[in-house]
Amino acid sequence: MDAPGNISWGITATALVLLMTPGVAFFYGGLVKAKSVVSMMMMSFGSIGLVAVLWILFGFSMSAAESPTAFAGNPFADFGLGSLAAGEGSNVALLGVAYGATFAIITVALISGAIADRAKFGSWLIFAGVFATVGYFPIAAWVWGGGWVMNLGTTLFGEDSGIAVIDYAGGTAVHINAGAAALALALVLGKRIGFQKGILKPHNVPLTLLGAALLWFGWFGFNAGAEWLAEDMGGVGLIGLNTLGATAASILGWILVERIKDGKPTSVGAASGAVAGLVAITPACANLTPGWSLLLGALAGVLCALAVELKFRLGFDDSLDVVGIHLVGGLLGTIYLGFFATETGLFVGGDARQLAVQVIAALGVLIYAFIIAFAIGWVIQKTIGFRITNEDEIAGVDSVVHGEEGYALVDA
């Protein structure tokens, strides 16, 4: 794993995943009002700055659980990572830290889409720091660091069962986590002024398409990046193909729904379909044959296109469809493995045990993330305030909060 080729792919994958958060900024930025684009993008860049620092100081230490019953690792076990940097094999270890940081960053950044047009930046940063600490870092320990999710199959069915929760790149830790937290914050902050179907349109569609393209580009590092730790990197081909195929099929599924429902397929729908497919294939990229991956992508496009309408039916203002895309897509991809995971899925030679552990892990992360995010958001709202005033929302978050405008519409 310390061969030059592996190290090169490791740093490349880290850069690719880091680029995904600016991709989120562009994707979200194009979807909001013109007078909110700076605010929207700043929440992503603020997440990069804050979460990366916290991960290096103590987040990485928290992401390794000492036992399946531990809540998280000791944050002070190697505060600031001085011991890791001085140890044998520090080159590989520190690159692994950097790679893990990019996952923490984008998980927090994704949540911001649910509260577009109406959140204070300072309050968002407080939420981001606290949620990363008690939300993402422990869940990462559960899923990848030896915690209860990682050991669920052994706990329920014994060491010889061969059953373990499959979440290769973050269906639970990233997407279900972010989607559940987004739902919680949308409920805490309430609806935007004038919230109803069709009234709030994207201000810059090309910006959104650019963001989706950057996300798709970076997602190859997101899904296949961890293979740099494998001796032969033997899974890269399947992971890369599935990342391409499921995403492409999801675009078709989404625009088909639009064509049937509204009469016209849209570019924003195609971009959203791409992201939905990427979300769904994230946990499953290494454990599906290409055909089952295509089916997953198509289902993700259809189901997520239908799910984004739920906010109008149920009355919660998830501004940029984080719930409909990331929560629903993450649940779909995680649970789908219970049916179609190679060798262990219910319909491909396995039994119901794989499905059982996938469902338990998904629901456990969902419930925890929702409760934690709601509690943090509620406390911030009741103390220093999380939502801007109605007057400031009308005036525009960019000028009120940041003193900037996204576009100079008049020559100086």
Short mmCIF file of C-alpha atoms in Angstrom, two decimals:
data_model
loop_
_atom_site.label_atom_id
_atom_site.label_comp_id
_atom_site.label_asym_id
_atom_site.label_seq_id
_atom_site.Cartn_x
_atom_site.Cartn_y
_atom_site.Cartn_z
CA MET A 1 0.00 0.00 0.00
CA ASP A 2 3.05 2.28 0.30
CA ALA A 3 4.12 1.70 -3.31
CA PRO A 4 4.53 4.90 -5.32
CA GLY A 5 1.52 4.07 -7.49
CA ASN A 6 -0.72 3.55 -4.48
CA ILE A 7 0.48 6.76 -2.84
CA SER A 8 -0.10 8.67 -6.07
CA TRP A 9 -3.66 7.39 -6.33
CA GLY A 10 -4.22 8.15 -2.65
CA ILE A 11 -3.30 11.82 -2.95
CA THR A 12 -5.21 12.09 -6.24
CA ALA A 13 -8.33 10.59 -4.66
CA THR A 14 -8.01 12.96 -1.70
CA ALA A 15 -7.87 15.93 -4.07
CA LEU A 16 -10.84 14.59 -6.03
CA VAL A 17 -13.01 14.23 -2.93
CA LEU A 18 -11.98 17.66 -1.66
CA LEU A 19 -13.07 19.11 -5.02
CA MET A 20 -16.52 17.64 -4.43
CA THR A 21 -17.29 20.22 -1.74
CA PRO A 22 -16.75 23.18 -4.11
CA GLY A 23 -18.88 21.07 -6.46
CA VAL A 24 -21.62 21.08 -3.82
CA ALA A 25 -21.17 24.85 -3.54
CA PHE A 26 -21.72 25.34 -7.28
CA PHE A 27 -24.58 22.82 -7.41
CA TYR A 28 -26.39 24.44 -4.50
CA GLY A 29 -25.37 27.97 -5.50
CA GLY A 30 -27.09 27.77 -8.86
CA LEU A 31 -30.32 26.49 -7.32
CA VAL A 32 -30.91 29.39 -4.90
CA LYS A 33 -31.94 32.99 -5.48
CA ALA A 34 -29.35 35.33 -7.02
CA LYS A 35 -29.13 37.27 -3.75
CA SER A 36 -28.34 34.09 -1.78
CA VAL A 37 -25.63 32.50 -3.93
CA VAL A 38 -22.68 33.85 -1.93
CA SER A 39 -24.23 32.69 1.34
CA MET A 40 -24.94 29.26 -0.08
CA MET A 41 -21.42 28.77 -1.35
CA MET A 42 -19.87 30.16 1.82
CA MET A 43 -21.56 27.47 3.91
CA SER A 44 -19.66 24.86 1.90
CA PHE A 45 -16.35 26.71 2.11
CA GLY A 46 -16.91 27.35 5.81
CA SER A 47 -17.34 23.61 6.25
CA ILE A 48 -14.00 22.98 4.56
CA GLY A 49 -12.21 25.38 6.86
CA LEU A 50 -13.80 24.30 10.13
CA VAL A 51 -14.26 20.56 9.72
CA ALA A 52 -10.76 19.97 8.34
CA VAL A 53 -9.24 21.64 11.42
CA LEU A 54 -11.45 19.68 13.84
CA TRP A 55 -10.68 16.40 12.07
CA ILE A 56 -6.94 16.94 12.43
CA LEU A 57 -7.18 18.07 16.05
CA PHE A 58 -9.42 15.31 17.38
CA GLY A 59 -11.89 14.02 14.78
CA PHE A 60 -9.60 11.38 13.36
CA SER A 61 -8.89 10.10 16.87
CA MET A 62 -12.65 9.87 17.48
CA SER A 63 -13.22 7.90 14.28
CA ALA A 64 -11.60 4.71 15.63
CA ALA A 65 -13.72 2.94 18.27
CA GLU A 66 -11.89 0.83 20.86
CA SER A 67 -14.72 -1.72 20.95
CA PRO A 68 -18.07 -2.41 19.27
CA THR A 69 -19.82 -0.87 22.28
CA ALA A 70 -17.77 2.33 22.36
CA PHE A 71 -19.52 5.54 21.33
CA ALA A 72 -16.39 6.84 19.61
CA GLY A 73 -12.63 6.97 20.01
CA ASN A 74 -10.91 9.11 22.60
CA PRO A 75 -10.61 12.64 21.12
CA PHE A 76 -7.47 13.27 23.18
CA ALA A 77 -5.74 9.99 22.29
CA ASP A 78 -3.51 11.84 19.81
CA PHE A 79 -4.68 15.46 19.86
CA GLY A 80 -3.22 17.21 16.84
CA LEU A 81 -1.75 13.90 15.56
CA GLY A 82 1.78 14.53 16.78
CA SER A 83 2.31 10.89 17.70
CA LEU A 84 0.95 9.63 14.38
CA ALA A 85 3.22 11.99 12.46
CA ALA A 86 6.26 10.75 14.38
CA GLY A 87 5.44 7.06 14.09
CA GLU A 88 6.54 4.41 11.66
CA GLY A 89 4.58 4.46 8.42
CA SER A 90 3.44 8.02 9.00
CA ASN A 91 3.44 8.78 5.27
CA VAL A 92 0.60 6.36 4.56
CA ALA A 93 -1.15 7.06 7.86
CA LEU A 94 -1.26 10.83 7.41
CA LEU A 95 -2.50 10.50 3.83
CA GLY A 96 -5.29 8.33 5.21
CA VAL A 97 -6.13 11.11 7.67
CA ALA A 98 -6.32 13.64 4.84
CA TYR A 99 -8.54 11.33 2.79
CA GLY A 100 -10.86 10.77 5.74
CA ALA A 101 -11.09 14.53 6.35
CA THR A 102 -12.64 15.08 2.92
CA PHE A 103 -15.52 12.75 3.80
CA ALA A 104 -16.20 14.60 7.03
CA ILE A 105 -16.15 17.93 5.20
CA ILE A 106 -18.62 17.02 2.48
CA THR A 107 -21.03 15.33 4.90
CA VAL A 108 -21.44 18.57 6.81
CA ALA A 109 -21.54 20.71 3.67
CA LEU A 110 -24.39 18.65 2.19
CA ILE A 111 -26.66 19.54 5.12
CA SER A 112 -26.55 23.23 4.26
CA GLY A 113 -28.78 22.77 1.21
CA ALA A 114 -31.81 22.23 3.45
CA ILE A 115 -31.59 25.72 4.97
CA ALA A 116 -30.75 27.82 1.92
CA ASP A 117 -31.82 31.49 1.80
CA ARG A 118 -32.46 31.85 5.54
CA ALA A 119 -29.54 30.86 7.79
CA LYS A 120 -27.00 32.96 9.69
CA PHE A 121 -23.45 32.07 8.74
CA GLY A 122 -22.06 32.21 12.28
CA SER A 123 -24.84 29.98 13.56
CA TRP A 124 -24.20 27.56 10.69
CA LEU A 125 -20.53 27.31 11.65
CA ILE A 126 -21.44 26.56 15.26
CA PHE A 127 -23.84 23.86 14.09
CA ALA A 128 -21.24 22.47 11.68
CA GLY A 129 -18.58 22.18 14.38
CA VAL A 130 -20.84 20.61 16.99
CA PHE A 131 -22.53 18.24 14.55
CA ALA A 132 -19.20 17.11 13.12
CA THR A 133 -18.02 16.37 16.66
CA VAL A 134 -21.04 14.47 17.98
CA GLY A 135 -22.60 13.49 14.65
CA TYR A 136 -20.14 12.61 11.94
CA PHE A 137 -17.04 11.60 13.93
CA PRO A 138 -18.83 8.99 16.08
CA ILE A 139 -20.84 7.63 13.14
CA ALA A 140 -17.62 7.23 11.15
CA ALA A 141 -16.31 5.19 14.08
CA TRP A 142 -19.45 3.04 14.06
CA VAL A 143 -19.32 2.33 10.32
CA TRP A 144 -15.60 2.12 9.49
CA GLY A 145 -13.70 2.35 12.78
CA GLY A 146 -14.68 -0.83 14.59
CA GLY A 147 -17.97 0.36 16.10
CA TRP A 148 -21.35 -1.32 16.40
CA VAL A 149 -22.32 -0.98 12.72
CA MET A 150 -19.09 -2.55 11.54
CA ASN A 151 -19.59 -5.47 13.94
CA LEU A 152 -23.37 -5.82 13.61
CA GLY A 153 -23.27 -9.03 11.55
CA THR A 154 -20.96 -10.72 14.03
CA THR A 155 -23.05 -9.52 16.97
CA LEU A 156 -26.30 -10.86 15.54
CA PHE A 157 -25.19 -13.97 13.65
CA GLY A 158 -21.76 -14.96 14.95
CA GLU A 159 -18.21 -14.69 13.69
CA ASP A 160 -18.60 -17.54 11.21
CA SER A 161 -21.67 -16.09 9.50
CA GLY A 162 -19.71 -13.99 7.01
CA ILE A 163 -22.37 -11.30 7.35
CA ALA A 164 -21.35 -7.67 7.83
CA VAL A 165 -22.95 -4.33 7.06
CA ILE A 166 -21.84 -3.19 3.61
CA ASP A 167 -21.17 0.53 3.28
CA TYR A 168 -18.15 0.88 1.08
CA ALA A 169 -18.03 4.67 0.75
CA GLY A 170 -20.68 6.27 2.93
CA GLY A 171 -24.34 5.46 2.32
CA THR A 172 -24.93 5.55 6.06
CA ALA A 173 -22.07 7.67 7.41
CA VAL A 174 -22.36 10.38 4.74
CA HIS A 175 -25.71 10.41 2.95
CA ILE A 176 -28.24 9.04 5.45
CA ASN A 177 -26.42 11.03 8.12
CA ALA A 178 -26.54 14.28 6.14
CA GLY A 179 -30.09 13.71 4.90
CA ALA A 180 -31.49 13.05 8.36
CA ALA A 181 -29.68 16.10 9.76
CA ALA A 182 -31.00 18.19 6.87
CA LEU A 183 -34.57 17.19 7.66
CA ALA A 184 -34.05 18.14 11.29
CA LEU A 185 -32.67 21.59 10.42
CA ALA A 186 -35.42 22.25 7.89
CA LEU A 187 -37.95 21.66 10.67
CA VAL A 188 -36.07 23.85 13.15
CA LEU A 189 -35.68 26.82 10.81
CA GLY A 190 -39.13 26.57 9.24
CA LYS A 191 -40.28 27.60 5.78
CA ARG A 192 -38.93 30.37 3.62
CA ILE A 193 -41.17 33.33 2.82
CA GLY A 194 -43.47 32.37 -0.03
CA PHE A 195 -42.63 28.68 0.13
CA GLN A 196 -44.79 26.78 -2.34
CA LYS A 197 -44.27 24.65 -5.39
CA GLY A 198 -43.03 26.52 -8.45
CA ILE A 199 -42.37 29.90 -6.82
CA LEU A 200 -38.66 29.52 -6.01
CA LYS A 201 -36.73 28.75 -9.20
CA PRO A 202 -32.97 28.25 -9.72
CA HIS A 203 -31.26 31.52 -10.59
CA ASN A 204 -28.36 29.99 -12.59
CA VAL A 205 -28.88 26.62 -14.20
CA PRO A 206 -25.38 26.40 -15.79
CA LEU A 207 -23.85 26.87 -12.33
CA THR A 208 -25.84 23.89 -11.08
CA LEU A 209 -24.77 21.76 -14.02
CA LEU A 210 -21.14 22.70 -13.38
CA GLY A 211 -21.54 21.63 -9.77
CA ALA A 212 -23.05 18.29 -10.77
CA ALA A 213 -20.18 17.70 -13.20
CA LEU A 214 -17.59 18.43 -10.51
CA LEU A 215 -19.37 16.10 -8.13
CA TRP A 216 -19.42 13.27 -10.67
CA PHE A 217 -15.74 13.85 -11.45
CA GLY A 218 -14.79 13.85 -7.77
CA TRP A 219 -16.98 10.87 -6.95
CA PHE A 220 -14.50 8.51 -8.60
CA GLY A 221 -12.14 9.43 -5.78
CA PHE A 222 -14.98 9.18 -3.28
CA ASN A 223 -15.90 5.64 -4.28
CA ALA A 224 -12.67 4.18 -5.63
CA GLY A 225 -10.27 6.21 -3.52
CA ALA A 226 -10.05 3.79 -0.63
CA GLU A 227 -8.63 1.17 -2.99
CA TRP A 228 -5.26 2.87 -2.69
CA LEU A 229 -4.93 0.96 0.59
CA ALA A 230 -5.38 -2.38 -1.17
CA GLU A 231 -2.24 -4.18 -2.27
CA ASP A 232 -3.39 -4.78 -5.84
CA MET A 233 -6.18 -2.16 -6.10
CA GLY A 234 -8.18 -4.99 -7.62
CA GLY A 235 -11.60 -3.43 -7.04
CA VAL A 236 -11.02 -0.16 -8.90
CA GLY A 237 -12.41 -1.39 -12.23
CA LEU A 238 -15.75 -2.55 -10.84
CA ILE A 239 -16.13 0.50 -8.60
CA GLY A 240 -15.33 2.90 -11.42
CA LEU A 241 -17.73 1.23 -13.84
CA ASN A 242 -20.54 1.13 -11.28
CA THR A 243 -19.98 4.80 -10.44
CA LEU A 244 -20.39 5.63 -14.12
CA GLY A 245 -23.26 3.26 -14.90
CA ALA A 246 -25.54 3.85 -11.93
CA THR A 247 -25.23 7.61 -12.33
CA ALA A 248 -26.04 7.49 -16.02
CA ALA A 249 -29.07 5.26 -15.41
CA SER A 250 -30.28 7.59 -12.68
CA ILE A 251 -30.25 10.56 -15.06
CA LEU A 252 -32.53 8.61 -17.39
CA GLY A 253 -34.83 7.60 -14.54
CA TRP A 254 -35.21 11.16 -13.26
CA ILE A 255 -35.88 12.81 -16.62
CA LEU A 256 -38.35 10.04 -17.50
CA VAL A 257 -40.35 10.91 -14.39
CA GLU A 258 -40.22 14.60 -15.34
CA ARG A 259 -41.38 13.83 -18.86
CA ILE A 260 -44.34 11.80 -17.60
CA LYS A 261 -45.30 14.20 -14.79
CA ASP A 262 -44.61 17.61 -16.29
CA GLY A 263 -44.23 17.00 -20.01
CA LYS A 264 -40.63 18.21 -20.22
CA PRO A 265 -37.28 16.81 -19.09
CA THR A 266 -35.11 19.53 -17.51
CA SER A 267 -31.39 20.09 -17.17
CA VAL A 268 -31.77 20.61 -13.42
CA GLY A 269 -33.56 17.27 -13.33
CA ALA A 270 -30.68 15.63 -15.19
CA ALA A 271 -28.19 17.14 -12.74
CA SER A 272 -30.28 16.07 -9.77
CA GLY A 273 -30.64 12.59 -11.24
CA ALA A 274 -26.88 12.32 -11.56
CA VAL A 275 -26.41 13.23 -7.90
CA ALA A 276 -29.15 10.79 -6.85
CA GLY A 277 -27.40 7.98 -8.73
CA LEU A 278 -24.07 8.86 -7.18
CA VAL A 279 -25.62 8.82 -3.73
CA ALA A 280 -27.27 5.44 -4.23
CA ILE A 281 -24.18 3.72 -5.62
CA THR A 282 -21.92 5.06 -2.86
CA PRO A 283 -22.46 2.22 -0.35
CA ALA A 284 -22.86 -0.40 -3.07
CA CYS A 285 -20.13 0.39 -5.60
CA ALA A 286 -17.86 -2.54 -4.71
CA ASN A 287 -20.55 -5.15 -4.09
CA LEU A 288 -22.83 -5.14 -7.13
CA THR A 289 -22.36 -6.53 -10.61
CA PRO A 290 -22.73 -3.85 -13.31
CA GLY A 291 -26.24 -4.95 -14.28
CA TRP A 292 -27.59 -4.66 -10.75
CA SER A 293 -25.81 -1.33 -10.49
CA LEU A 294 -27.69 -0.03 -13.52
CA LEU A 295 -30.98 -1.11 -11.95
CA LEU A 296 -30.08 0.65 -8.71
CA GLY A 297 -29.30 3.83 -10.61
CA ALA A 298 -32.57 3.75 -12.52
CA LEU A 299 -34.52 3.18 -9.30
CA ALA A 300 -32.66 6.03 -7.62
CA GLY A 301 -33.56 8.43 -10.41
CA VAL A 302 -37.24 7.48 -10.30
CA LEU A 303 -37.66 7.31 -6.53
CA CYS A 304 -35.68 10.45 -5.74
CA ALA A 305 -37.54 12.42 -8.44
CA LEU A 306 -40.78 11.41 -6.74
CA ALA A 307 -39.40 11.92 -3.21
CA VAL A 308 -38.50 15.59 -3.73
CA GLU A 309 -42.23 16.31 -3.99
CA LEU A 310 -42.79 15.12 -0.42
CA LYS A 311 -41.75 18.45 1.06
CA PHE A 312 -44.77 20.11 -0.54
CA ARG A 313 -47.12 17.37 0.60
CA LEU A 314 -45.74 17.17 4.15
CA GLY A 315 -44.96 20.86 4.61
CA PHE A 316 -41.24 20.96 5.41
CA ASP A 317 -38.99 23.34 3.50
CA ASP A 318 -35.96 21.30 2.46
CA SER A 319 -34.75 24.06 0.15
CA LEU A 320 -32.50 22.08 -2.20
CA ASP A 321 -33.85 18.55 -1.73
CA VAL A 322 -31.18 17.13 0.54
CA VAL A 323 -33.81 14.82 2.05
CA GLY A 324 -35.25 13.71 -1.27
CA ILE A 325 -31.85 13.01 -2.82
CA HIS A 326 -29.40 12.15 -0.05
CA LEU A 327 -31.63 10.59 2.60
CA VAL A 328 -33.83 8.68 0.15
CA GLY A 329 -30.92 7.81 -2.15
CA GLY A 330 -28.75 6.74 0.77
CA LEU A 331 -31.49 4.54 2.19
CA LEU A 332 -32.13 3.00 -1.21
CA GLY A 333 -28.48 2.20 -1.89
CA THR A 334 -27.89 0.79 1.58
CA ILE A 335 -30.99 -1.40 1.72
CA TYR A 336 -30.71 -2.49 -1.94
CA LEU A 337 -27.56 -4.35 -0.94
CA GLY A 338 -29.67 -6.60 1.25
CA PHE A 339 -31.29 -7.91 -1.93
CA PHE A 340 -28.53 -7.76 -4.55
CA ALA A 341 -25.10 -7.64 -2.85
CA THR A 342 -22.86 -10.14 -4.61
CA GLU A 343 -23.09 -13.58 -2.91
CA THR A 344 -24.86 -12.36 0.25
CA GLY A 345 -27.93 -10.52 -1.11
CA LEU A 346 -31.31 -12.19 -0.71
CA PHE A 347 -31.87 -12.56 -4.48
CA VAL A 348 -28.30 -13.49 -5.49
CA GLY A 349 -27.47 -16.51 -3.37
CA GLY A 350 -27.77 -15.14 0.15
CA ASP A 351 -30.55 -14.91 2.69
CA ALA A 352 -32.38 -12.31 4.76
CA ARG A 353 -29.49 -11.73 7.15
CA GLN A 354 -27.75 -9.24 4.86
CA LEU A 355 -31.00 -7.34 4.48
CA ALA A 356 -31.50 -7.31 8.24
CA VAL A 357 -28.14 -5.74 9.04
CA GLN A 358 -28.47 -3.19 6.24
CA VAL A 359 -31.87 -2.02 7.53
CA ILE A 360 -30.77 -1.87 11.17
CA ALA A 361 -27.64 0.13 10.32
CA ALA A 362 -29.55 2.55 8.09
CA LEU A 363 -32.29 3.20 10.63
CA GLY A 364 -29.86 3.48 13.53
CA VAL A 365 -27.81 6.17 11.81
CA LEU A 366 -30.94 7.97 10.58
CA ILE A 367 -32.54 8.21 14.01
CA TYR A 368 -29.36 9.26 15.78
CA ALA A 369 -28.41 11.91 13.20
CA PHE A 370 -31.92 13.38 13.19
CA ILE A 371 -32.12 13.66 16.97
CA ILE A 372 -28.64 15.13 17.35
CA ALA A 373 -29.09 17.66 14.54
CA PHE A 374 -32.51 18.71 15.78
CA ALA A 375 -31.19 19.21 19.31
CA ILE A 376 -28.18 21.25 18.18
CA GLY A 377 -30.22 23.36 15.78
CA TRP A 378 -32.98 23.97 18.34
CA VAL A 379 -30.51 25.14 20.99
CA ILE A 380 -28.82 27.52 18.53
CA GLN A 381 -32.17 28.88 17.37
CA LYS A 382 -33.38 29.47 20.94
CA THR A 383 -30.16 31.14 22.08
CA ILE A 384 -28.29 33.18 19.48
CA GLY A 385 -30.74 32.51 16.65
CA PHE A 386 -30.18 30.39 13.55
CA ARG A 387 -32.59 31.92 11.09
CA ILE A 388 -32.26 35.47 9.75
CA THR A 389 -35.21 37.85 10.08
CA ASN A 390 -37.93 38.05 7.46
CA GLU A 391 -36.72 41.52 6.52
CA ASP A 392 -33.18 40.27 5.95
CA GLU A 393 -34.46 37.31 3.95
CA ILE A 394 -36.29 39.67 1.63
CA ALA A 395 -33.27 41.95 1.34
CA GLY A 396 -31.02 38.99 0.59
CA VAL A 397 -28.68 36.90 2.70
CA ASP A 398 -25.60 37.83 0.67
CA SER A 399 -25.68 41.57 1.34
CA VAL A 400 -27.00 41.32 4.91
CA VAL A 401 -24.70 38.55 6.18
CA HIS A 402 -21.62 38.83 3.96
CA GLY A 403 -21.74 42.34 2.52
CA GLU A 404 -21.28 40.94 -0.97
CA GLU A 405 -23.28 40.31 -4.10
CA GLY A 406 -22.89 37.33 -6.38
CA TYR A 407 -23.19 39.42 -9.55
CA ALA A 408 -22.17 42.97 -10.41
CA LEU A 409 -25.19 43.82 -12.54
CA VAL A 410 -24.25 47.49 -12.92
CA ASP A 411 -20.86 48.64 -14.22
CA ALA A 412 -18.70 50.35 -11.62
#
